[in-house]
GROMACS .gro file of C-alpha atoms in nm:
model
  414
    1MET     CA    1   0.000   0.000   0.000
    2HIS     CA    2   0.138   0.327  -0.106
    3THR     CA    3   0.132   0.602   0.158
    4LEU     CA    4   0.084   0.955   0.043
    5THR     CA    5   0.368   1.179   0.141
    6ARG     CA    6   0.381   1.560   0.172
    7THR     CA    7   0.600   1.581  -0.131
    8GLU     CA    8   0.351   1.391  -0.341
    9THR     CA    9   0.020   1.549  -0.240
   10GLY     CA   10   0.084   1.822   0.019
   11GLU     CA   11   0.282   2.059  -0.200
   12PRO     CA   12   0.035   2.074  -0.489
   13PHE     CA   13  -0.246   2.129  -0.239
   14MET     CA   14  -0.056   2.406  -0.058
   15GLU     CA   15   0.045   2.557  -0.385
   16SER     CA   16  -0.322   2.564  -0.483
   17VAL     CA   17  -0.423   2.728  -0.155
   18GLU     CA   18  -0.137   2.977  -0.169
   19GLY     CA   19  -0.225   3.052  -0.529
   20LYS     CA   20  -0.580   3.137  -0.430
   21VAL     CA   21  -0.456   3.359  -0.148
   22VAL     CA   22  -0.220   3.541  -0.383
   23TRP     CA   23  -0.497   3.575  -0.637
   24LYS     CA   24  -0.729   3.727  -0.374
   25LYS     CA   25  -0.455   3.970  -0.273
   26LEU     CA   26  -0.410   4.068  -0.634
   27LEU     CA   27  -0.784   4.136  -0.658
   28ILE     CA   28  -0.780   4.351  -0.342
   29ILE     CA   29  -0.508   4.583  -0.476
   30PRO     CA   30  -0.694   4.704  -0.791
   31LEU     CA   31  -1.017   4.726  -0.587
   32PHE     CA   32  -0.843   4.952  -0.335
   33ILE     CA   33  -0.695   5.161  -0.618
   34PHE     CA   34  -1.040   5.195  -0.777
   35ILE     CA   35  -1.202   5.312  -0.451
   36PHE     CA   36  -0.920   5.558  -0.382
   37ALA     CA   37  -0.935   5.698  -0.736
   38PHE     CA   38  -1.313   5.737  -0.717
   39CYS     CA   39  -1.293   5.933  -0.389
   40PHE     CA   40  -1.005   6.144  -0.516
   41PHE     CA   41  -1.173   6.248  -0.840
   42ALA     CA   42  -1.500   6.313  -0.658
   43SER     CA   43  -1.324   6.550  -0.418
   44VAL     CA   44  -1.136   6.720  -0.702
   45HIS     CA   45  -1.460   6.768  -0.892
   46GLN     CA   46  -1.620   6.926  -0.585
   47PHE     CA   47  -1.320   7.155  -0.540
   48TRP     CA   48  -1.316   7.281  -0.898
   49THR     CA   49  -1.692   7.334  -0.908
   50TYR     CA   50  -1.683   7.544  -0.589
   51GLU     CA   51  -1.764   7.905  -0.680
   52PRO     CA   52  -1.475   8.144  -0.609
   53GLU     CA   53  -1.531   8.496  -0.481
   54GLN     CA   54  -1.622   8.744  -0.750
   55TYR     CA   55  -1.687   9.110  -0.695
   56ASN     CA   56  -1.815   9.288  -1.001
   57PHE     CA   57  -1.902   9.628  -0.862
   58SER     CA   58  -2.184   9.811  -1.037
   59PRO     CA   59  -2.295  10.141  -0.881
   60SER     CA   60  -2.609  10.142  -1.096
   61LEU     CA   61  -2.741   9.846  -0.898
   62GLN     CA   62  -2.800  10.072  -0.598
   63THR     CA   63  -3.131  10.176  -0.754
   64ALA     CA   64  -3.251   9.826  -0.840
   65HIS     CA   65  -3.599   9.742  -0.709
   66ALA     CA   66  -3.665   9.483  -0.444
   67GLY     CA   67  -3.882   9.181  -0.486
   68ASN     CA   68  -4.131   9.051  -0.232
   69THR     CA   69  -3.946   9.033   0.101
   70SER     CA   70  -4.208   8.843   0.297
   71ALA     CA   71  -4.313   8.554   0.071
   72ALA     CA   72  -4.139   8.218   0.104
   73PRO     CA   73  -3.845   8.174  -0.135
   74LYS     CA   74  -3.903   7.934  -0.422
   75ASP     CA   75  -3.537   7.854  -0.479
   76LYS     CA   76  -3.422   7.611  -0.210
   77ARG     CA   77  -3.062   7.726  -0.257
   78LYS     CA   78  -3.141   8.076  -0.134
   79VAL     CA   79  -3.007   8.176   0.204
   80ILE     CA   80  -3.271   8.351   0.415
   81ILE     CA   81  -3.146   8.672   0.580
   82LEU     CA   82  -3.351   8.869   0.831
   83LEU     CA   83  -3.261   9.237   0.867
   84TRP     CA   84  -3.361   9.307   1.228
   85THR     CA   85  -3.403   9.683   1.178
   86TRP     CA   86  -3.355   9.929   0.896
   87PRO     CA   87  -3.015  10.094   0.973
   88PHE     CA   88  -3.088  10.428   1.141
   89GLY     CA   89  -3.446  10.382   1.019
   90GLN     CA   90  -3.334  10.434   0.659
   91ARG     CA   91  -3.538  10.209   0.430
   92PHE     CA   92  -3.383  10.085   0.108
   93ASN     CA   93  -3.458   9.845  -0.175
   94PHE     CA   94  -3.299   9.503  -0.162
   95ILE     CA   95  -3.116   9.417  -0.481
   96ASN     CA   96  -3.025   9.102  -0.673
   97CYS     CA   97  -2.695   9.008  -0.511
   98SER     CA   98  -2.616   8.749  -0.778
   99GLU     CA   99  -2.555   9.035  -1.023
  100LEU     CA  100  -2.284   9.168  -0.791
  101TYR     CA  101  -2.100   8.851  -0.701
  102GLY     CA  102  -2.213   8.572  -0.932
  103SER     CA  103  -2.320   8.359  -0.635
  104PRO     CA  104  -2.688   8.268  -0.579
  105ASN     CA  105  -2.914   8.545  -0.457
  106CYS     CA  106  -3.045   8.553  -0.098
  107HIS     CA  107  -3.397   8.597   0.029
  108PHE     CA  108  -3.407   8.916   0.238
  109THR     CA  109  -3.684   9.007   0.477
  110VAL     CA  110  -3.756   9.252   0.759
  111ASP     CA  111  -4.045   9.040   0.886
  112ARG     CA  112  -3.942   8.914   1.231
  113SER     CA  113  -4.182   8.622   1.209
  114TRP     CA  114  -3.904   8.468   0.998
  115SER     CA  115  -3.657   8.489   1.287
  116GLN     CA  116  -3.657   8.113   1.355
  117LYS     CA  117  -3.647   8.019   0.986
  118ALA     CA  118  -3.373   8.260   0.883
  119ASP     CA  119  -3.021   8.133   0.816
  120ALA     CA  120  -2.881   8.465   0.938
  121VAL     CA  121  -3.000   8.773   1.127
  122ILE     CA  122  -2.827   9.108   1.064
  123VAL     CA  123  -2.846   9.347   1.360
  124HIS     CA  124  -2.735   9.710   1.330
  125HIS     CA  125  -2.563   9.807   1.655
  126ARG     CA  126  -2.679  10.166   1.689
  127ASP     CA  127  -3.044  10.061   1.656
  128VAL     CA  128  -3.036   9.808   1.940
  129CYS     CA  129  -2.750   9.915   2.168
  130TRP     CA  130  -2.979  10.063   2.433
  131ASN     CA  131  -3.258   9.808   2.402
  132THR     CA  132  -3.165   9.446   2.341
  133LYS     CA  133  -3.477   9.302   2.504
  134GLY     CA  134  -3.625   9.181   2.176
  135LEU     CA  135  -3.298   9.013   2.081
  136THR     CA  136  -3.230   8.843   2.412
  137GLN     CA  137  -3.578   8.689   2.407
  138GLN     CA  138  -3.510   8.529   2.069
  139PRO     CA  139  -3.351   8.181   2.064
  140ARG     CA  140  -3.045   8.146   1.843
  141PHE     CA  141  -3.014   7.799   1.697
  142PRO     CA  142  -2.666   7.643   1.662
  143SER     CA  143  -2.672   7.667   1.283
  144GLN     CA  144  -2.806   8.023   1.277
  145ARG     CA  145  -2.575   8.321   1.223
  146TRP     CA  146  -2.635   8.641   1.413
  147ILE     CA  147  -2.435   8.918   1.247
  148TRP     CA  148  -2.328   9.224   1.445
  149PHE     CA  149  -2.331   9.514   1.194
  150ASN     CA  150  -2.164   9.847   1.272
  151LEU     CA  151  -1.999  10.121   1.067
  152GLU     CA  152  -1.936  10.362   1.355
  153SER     CA  153  -1.611  10.399   1.547
  154PRO     CA  154  -1.578  10.270   1.906
  155SER     CA  155  -1.609  10.630   2.026
  156HIS     CA  156  -1.961  10.641   1.879
  157SER     CA  157  -2.066  10.282   1.953
  158PRO     CA  158  -2.220  10.291   2.302
  159ASN     CA  159  -2.306  10.000   2.529
  160LEU     CA  160  -2.092   9.737   2.362
  161GLY     CA  161  -2.114   9.526   2.677
  162ALA     CA  162  -2.484   9.464   2.610
  163MET     CA  163  -2.387   9.265   2.302
  164LYS     CA  164  -2.224   8.990   2.507
  165ASN     CA  165  -2.300   8.635   2.389
  166LEU     CA  166  -2.550   8.748   2.126
  167PHE     CA  167  -2.351   8.726   1.802
  168ASN     CA  168  -2.130   8.479   1.620
  169LEU     CA  169  -2.029   8.690   1.316
  170THR     CA  170  -1.917   9.051   1.274
  171MET     CA  171  -1.967   9.291   0.985
  172SER     CA  172  -1.791   9.627   0.991
  173TYR     CA  173  -1.529   9.852   0.829
  174ARG     CA  174  -1.261   9.668   1.027
  175LYS     CA  175  -1.054   9.460   0.789
  176ASP     CA  176  -1.038   9.175   1.041
  177SER     CA  177  -1.417   9.150   1.058
  178ASP     CA  178  -1.575   8.829   0.936
  179ILE     CA  179  -1.759   9.033   0.674
  180PHE     CA  180  -1.557   9.335   0.560
  181VAL     CA  181  -1.771   9.633   0.449
  182PRO     CA  182  -1.550   9.941   0.395
  183TYR     CA  183  -1.671  10.293   0.324
  184GLY     CA  184  -1.504  10.283  -0.016
  185LYS     CA  185  -1.267  10.095  -0.241
  186LEU     CA  186  -1.038  10.134  -0.540
  187GLN     CA  187  -1.147   9.984  -0.869
  188LEU     CA  188  -0.879   9.864  -1.112
  189LEU     CA  189  -0.935  10.007  -1.460
  190ASP     CA  190  -0.912   9.796  -1.775
  191GLU     CA  191  -0.661  10.035  -1.929
  192PRO     CA  192  -0.467  10.343  -1.814
  193GLN     CA  193  -0.650  10.674  -1.823
  194PRO     CA  194  -0.494  11.011  -1.914
  195LEU     CA  195  -0.428  11.237  -1.617
  196SER     CA  196  -0.721  11.473  -1.564
  197ILE     CA  197  -0.720  11.716  -1.272
  198PRO     CA  198  -1.022  11.941  -1.208
  199LEU     CA  199  -0.949  12.313  -1.231
  200LYS     CA  200  -0.826  12.441  -0.894
  201THR     CA  201  -0.887  12.802  -0.796
  202LYS     CA  202  -0.883  12.768  -0.416
  203LEU     CA  203  -0.649  12.622  -0.157
  204VAL     CA  204  -0.791  12.422   0.139
  205ALA     CA  205  -1.147  12.311   0.221
  206TRP     CA  206  -1.304  12.129   0.512
  207VAL     CA  207  -1.663  12.006   0.544
  208VAL     CA  208  -1.757  11.928   0.904
  209SER     CA  209  -2.089  11.867   1.078
  210ASN     CA  210  -1.992  11.725   1.418
  211TRP     CA  211  -1.802  12.023   1.561
  212ARG     CA  212  -1.647  11.968   1.903
  213GLU     CA  213  -1.395  12.217   2.033
  214ASP     CA  214  -1.224  11.953   2.249
  215SER     CA  215  -1.172  11.710   1.959
  216ARG     CA  216  -0.827  11.653   1.814
  217ARG     CA  217  -0.931  11.758   1.464
  218VAL     CA  218  -1.079  12.093   1.573
  219LYS     CA  219  -0.774  12.170   1.786
  220PHE     CA  220  -0.549  12.088   1.490
  221TYR     CA  221  -0.758  12.309   1.262
  222HIS     CA  222  -0.720  12.606   1.497
  223GLU     CA  223  -0.342  12.568   1.476
  224LEU     CA  224  -0.341  12.514   1.100
  225LYS     CA  225  -0.551  12.820   1.014
  226LYS     CA  226  -0.286  13.042   1.176
  227HIS     CA  227  -0.057  12.961   0.884
  228ILE     CA  228  -0.286  12.890   0.586
  229THR     CA  229  -0.638  12.982   0.475
  230VAL     CA  230  -0.898  12.710   0.528
  231ASP     CA  231  -1.257  12.742   0.405
  232VAL     CA  232  -1.487  12.555   0.644
  233TYR     CA  233  -1.831  12.433   0.534
  234GLY     CA  234  -2.110  12.288   0.745
  235GLN     CA  235  -2.315  12.383   1.049
  236GLN     CA  236  -2.227  12.731   1.179
  237HIS     CA  237  -1.992  12.773   0.883
  238LEU     CA  238  -2.023  12.829   0.508
  239PRO     CA  239  -2.344  12.674   0.370
  240LEU     CA  240  -2.305  12.380   0.133
  241PRO     CA  241  -2.600  12.193  -0.022
  242ARG     CA  242  -2.541  11.819  -0.040
  243ASP     CA  243  -2.578  11.810  -0.417
  244LYS     CA  244  -2.305  12.074  -0.453
  245LEU     CA  245  -2.047  11.902  -0.233
  246LEU     CA  246  -1.834  11.729  -0.497
  247PHE     CA  247  -1.832  12.026  -0.734
  248THR     CA  248  -1.742  12.269  -0.456
  249VAL     CA  249  -1.461  12.059  -0.310
  250SER     CA  250  -1.320  11.984  -0.657
  251GLN     CA  251  -1.220  12.351  -0.686
  252TYR     CA  252  -0.977  12.316  -0.395
  253LYS     CA  253  -0.624  12.179  -0.415
  254PHE     CA  254  -0.648  12.017  -0.072
  255TYR     CA  255  -0.923  11.878   0.147
  256LEU     CA  256  -0.903  11.812   0.522
  257ALA     CA  257  -1.027  11.453   0.558
  258PHE     CA  258  -1.025  11.467   0.938
  259GLU     CA  259  -1.203  11.175   1.109
  260ASN     CA  260  -1.416  11.251   1.415
  261SER     CA  261  -1.223  10.987   1.611
  262GLN     CA  262  -0.907  10.788   1.555
  263HIS     CA  263  -0.935  10.409   1.548
  264GLU     CA  264  -0.791  10.122   1.346
  265ASP     CA  265  -0.929  10.105   0.989
  266TYR     CA  266  -1.180  10.383   1.063
  267ILE     CA  267  -1.154  10.563   0.728
  268THR     CA  268  -1.486  10.704   0.616
  269GLU     CA  269  -1.654  10.897   0.336
  270LYS     CA  270  -1.442  11.197   0.436
  271LEU     CA  271  -1.160  11.034   0.240
  272TRP     CA  272  -1.349  10.823  -0.015
  273LEU     CA  273  -1.626  11.063  -0.115
  274ASN     CA  274  -1.541  11.416  -0.009
  275ALA     CA  275  -1.176  11.405  -0.115
  276LEU     CA  276  -1.096  11.127  -0.362
  277SER     CA  277  -1.426  11.129  -0.551
  278SER     CA  278  -1.413  11.507  -0.589
  279GLY     CA  279  -1.064  11.496  -0.739
  280THR     CA  280  -0.864  11.677  -0.472
  281VAL     CA  281  -0.568  11.580  -0.253
  282PRO     CA  282  -0.676  11.463   0.094
  283VAL     CA  283  -0.494  11.576   0.406
  284VAL     CA  284  -0.584  11.302   0.652
  285LEU     CA  285  -0.613  11.287   1.028
  286GLY     CA  286  -0.716  10.947   1.157
  287PRO     CA  287  -0.537  10.616   1.210
  288PRO     CA  288  -0.161  10.599   1.138
  289ARG     CA  289  -0.027  10.625   0.783
  290GLU     CA  290   0.037  10.251   0.756
  291ILE     CA  291  -0.335  10.188   0.811
  292TYR     CA  292  -0.429  10.423   0.526
  293GLU     CA  293  -0.178  10.247   0.303
  294ARG     CA  294  -0.377   9.925   0.343
  295PHE     CA  295  -0.647  10.086   0.132
  296VAL     CA  296  -0.494  10.358  -0.088
  297PRO     CA  297  -0.151  10.426  -0.248
  298PRO     CA  298   0.109  10.606  -0.032
  299GLU     CA  299   0.125  10.909  -0.263
  300SER     CA  300  -0.251  10.957  -0.286
  301PHE     CA  301  -0.278  11.147   0.044
  302ILE     CA  302  -0.091  11.367   0.292
  303HIS     CA  303  -0.090  11.257   0.658
  304VAL     CA  304  -0.072  11.514   0.937
  305ASP     CA  305   0.151  11.278   1.138
  306ASP     CA  306   0.427  11.323   0.878
  307PHE     CA  307   0.484  11.676   1.008
  308ALA     CA  308   0.619  11.799   1.339
  309SER     CA  309   0.359  12.074   1.365
  310ALA     CA  310   0.061  12.234   1.193
  311ALA     CA  311   0.296  12.511   1.081
  312ASP     CA  312   0.519  12.258   0.901
  313LEU     CA  313   0.215  12.107   0.728
  314ALA     CA  314   0.093  12.449   0.616
  315ARG     CA  315   0.437  12.529   0.478
  316TYR     CA  316   0.439  12.204   0.279
  317LEU     CA  317   0.091  12.266   0.136
  318LEU     CA  318   0.189  12.615   0.021
  319GLU     CA  319   0.504  12.482  -0.145
  320LEU     CA  320   0.310  12.205  -0.315
  321SER     CA  321   0.047  12.450  -0.435
  322ASP     CA  322   0.314  12.647  -0.622
  323ASP     CA  323   0.482  12.339  -0.773
  324ALA     CA  324   0.256  12.187  -1.039
  325GLU     CA  325   0.486  11.892  -1.109
  326ARG     CA  326   0.504  11.781  -0.745
  327TYR     CA  327   0.131  11.839  -0.696
  328GLN     CA  328   0.044  11.619  -0.994
  329ARG     CA  329   0.230  11.325  -0.840
  330TYR     CA  330  -0.063  11.288  -0.600
  331PHE     CA  331  -0.282  11.205  -0.901
  332LYS     CA  332  -0.049  10.957  -1.073
  333TRP     CA  333  -0.226  10.655  -0.919
  334ARG     CA  334  -0.550  10.756  -1.094
  335GLU     CA  335  -0.413  10.630  -1.425
  336TRP     CA  336  -0.500  10.275  -1.318
  337LEU     CA  337  -0.732  10.314  -1.018
  338LYS     CA  338  -1.072  10.471  -0.965
  339PRO     CA  339  -1.215  10.553  -0.620
  340VAL     CA  340  -1.558  10.409  -0.551
  341ALA     CA  341  -1.755  10.567  -0.266
  342GLY     CA  342  -2.114  10.585  -0.153
  343ILE     CA  343  -2.157  10.209  -0.116
  344SER     CA  344  -2.521  10.158  -0.020
  345TRP     CA  345  -2.688   9.965   0.261
  346ALA     CA  346  -2.817   9.722  -0.002
  347MET     CA  347  -2.462   9.645  -0.113
  348HIS     CA  348  -2.352   9.586   0.245
  349VAL     CA  349  -2.621   9.325   0.307
  350CYS     CA  350  -2.532   9.168  -0.029
  351ARG     CA  351  -2.178   9.131   0.101
  352ALA     CA  352  -2.321   8.932   0.390
  353CYS     CA  353  -2.522   8.724   0.145
  354HIS     CA  354  -2.212   8.644  -0.059
  355PHE     CA  355  -2.014   8.554   0.254
  356LEU     CA  356  -2.282   8.313   0.374
  357GLN     CA  357  -2.312   8.155   0.029
  358THR     CA  358  -1.942   8.095  -0.024
  359THR     CA  359  -1.792   8.044   0.322
  360GLU     CA  360  -1.806   7.711   0.500
  361LEU     CA  361  -1.889   7.785   0.862
  362SER     CA  362  -1.844   7.548   1.152
  363THR     CA  363  -2.063   7.581   1.458
  364CYS     CA  364  -1.949   7.891   1.645
  365LEU     CA  365  -1.922   7.944   2.016
  366ASP     CA  366  -2.203   8.126   2.191
  367GLY     CA  367  -2.111   8.484   2.117
  368THR     CA  368  -1.803   8.659   1.989
  369PHE     CA  369  -1.770   8.897   2.281
  370LEU     CA  370  -1.532   8.722   2.519
  371LYS     CA  371  -1.383   8.880   2.828
  372LEU     CA  372  -1.153   9.165   2.738
  373LEU     CA  373  -0.869   9.023   2.942
  374SER     CA  374  -0.883   8.704   2.734
  375PHE     CA  375  -0.860   8.915   2.422
  376LEU     CA  376  -0.557   9.099   2.557
  377LYS     CA  377  -0.379   8.768   2.613
  378SER     CA  378  -0.455   8.646   2.260
  379PRO     CA  379  -0.391   8.914   1.996
  380CYS     CA  380  -0.588   8.869   1.676
  381TRP     CA  381  -0.286   8.828   1.454
  382THR     CA  382  -0.142   8.523   1.636
  383LEU     CA  383  -0.233   8.156   1.620
  384ALA     CA  384  -0.282   8.165   1.998
  385ASN     CA  385  -0.639   8.281   1.936
  386PRO     CA  386  -0.845   7.964   1.887
  387PHE     CA  387  -1.169   8.148   1.825
  388GLY     CA  388  -1.102   8.299   1.482
  389ASN     CA  389  -1.172   8.643   1.343
  390SER     CA  390  -1.522   8.664   1.486
  391VAL     CA  391  -1.375   8.718   1.831
  392CYS     CA  392  -1.101   8.953   1.721
  393GLY     CA  393  -1.323   9.144   1.484
  394PHE     CA  394  -1.551   9.233   1.774
  395ALA     CA  395  -1.335   9.237   2.084
  396SER     CA  396  -1.054   9.435   1.918
  397PHE     CA  397  -1.314   9.682   1.801
  398ASN     CA  398  -1.278   9.849   2.139
  399GLN     CA  399  -1.016  10.111   2.220
  400ASP     CA  400  -0.646  10.034   2.217
  401GLN     CA  401  -0.523   9.785   2.476
  402LYS     CA  402  -0.389  10.042   2.723
  403HIS     CA  403  -0.723  10.220   2.726
  404VAL     CA  404  -0.908   9.892   2.778
  405VAL     CA  405  -0.682   9.802   3.072
  406ALA     CA  406  -0.745  10.146   3.222
  407LEU     CA  407  -1.121  10.102   3.193
  408LEU     CA  408  -1.103   9.758   3.349
  409ALA     CA  409  -0.893   9.894   3.635
  410GLU     CA  410  -1.164  10.152   3.701
  411GLY     CA  411  -1.427   9.878   3.696
  412ARG     CA  412  -1.614  10.043   3.411
  413ARG     CA  413  -1.838   9.862   3.161
  414PHE     CA  414  -1.855   9.972   2.801
   0.00000   0.00000   0.00000
């Protein structure tokens, strides 16, 4: 009787088993490659079909008419935005935001019955700062965005402490806001334009409505007028109809774009509209020069801080006035850039619409207003701040750090 040995039957059997194992392994490899490739191309497709930010500014859209702001939106893709109050009570027409940015339009409403259905609620600070009762009684769902909206400086933004734990997004002129809405911007031209300077027959103009003798700008003016003639328009000064502002200022070589208070990024229509849009050279008093240079070319303005005294500034303006070649250098940037001012409320809320449509937002913490001491320990520009711009954009909106520390030491709320 012949006994089967391993060499006679075991090896072929093992070879068969091992062959099947190898074959299964070979099948697993292409299957894994197929799954990986499918996931990869799916993610790439999603990335390339994601709509990038587009900002096609069109001033004519400011007059576009609004649709029905209370009916339910038909397009499921539309983000619903509730405007809690008309800013300063100024009603305006909502516009088609898709024409501005290329992203889907939003459904805007001022009907507060939509408060629980809205994706976002925009709240204008000055309209609620002394009465937040209606807001605090409203529940904010985890996925809902409450947007703190303010274009005023900290000096004119009372009762900031009442905003604690209400908001999770900020919208202001501050560049580190979640939603950046400046007073003006520069538009790049398609081709260079020939230099064109309005005829100048006068020297220095200043249009001012909020006159306070103890303010820095009024004190500086009193020193400046000792050395150079300044024509002042506004209350208790030379009359100036609103529709004559640009034409009147365009006749002056220089315009005093003096802000009513000095804070980071607080650069208002005094620069964008009164000076740049009228075609004159702005003499600015506000945040430091390097802040202005974030928004406009270095040789588009004259900063009072560049001079040791008002007398030195007056001397420079008089010299510049008599030197046409040097004066024209302040207009060189206009060959390629055009100032755009007078951005409407409708455009600001469209900016919020575009942000919400194109920005992936994780669930925020309850409120952006953390304790000021925590903010002081975690400056906005460092990675030490784990809360993102929504904290910095609001907390840093207060006065400079030394002033904040002084207020805290006094036990004051603001």
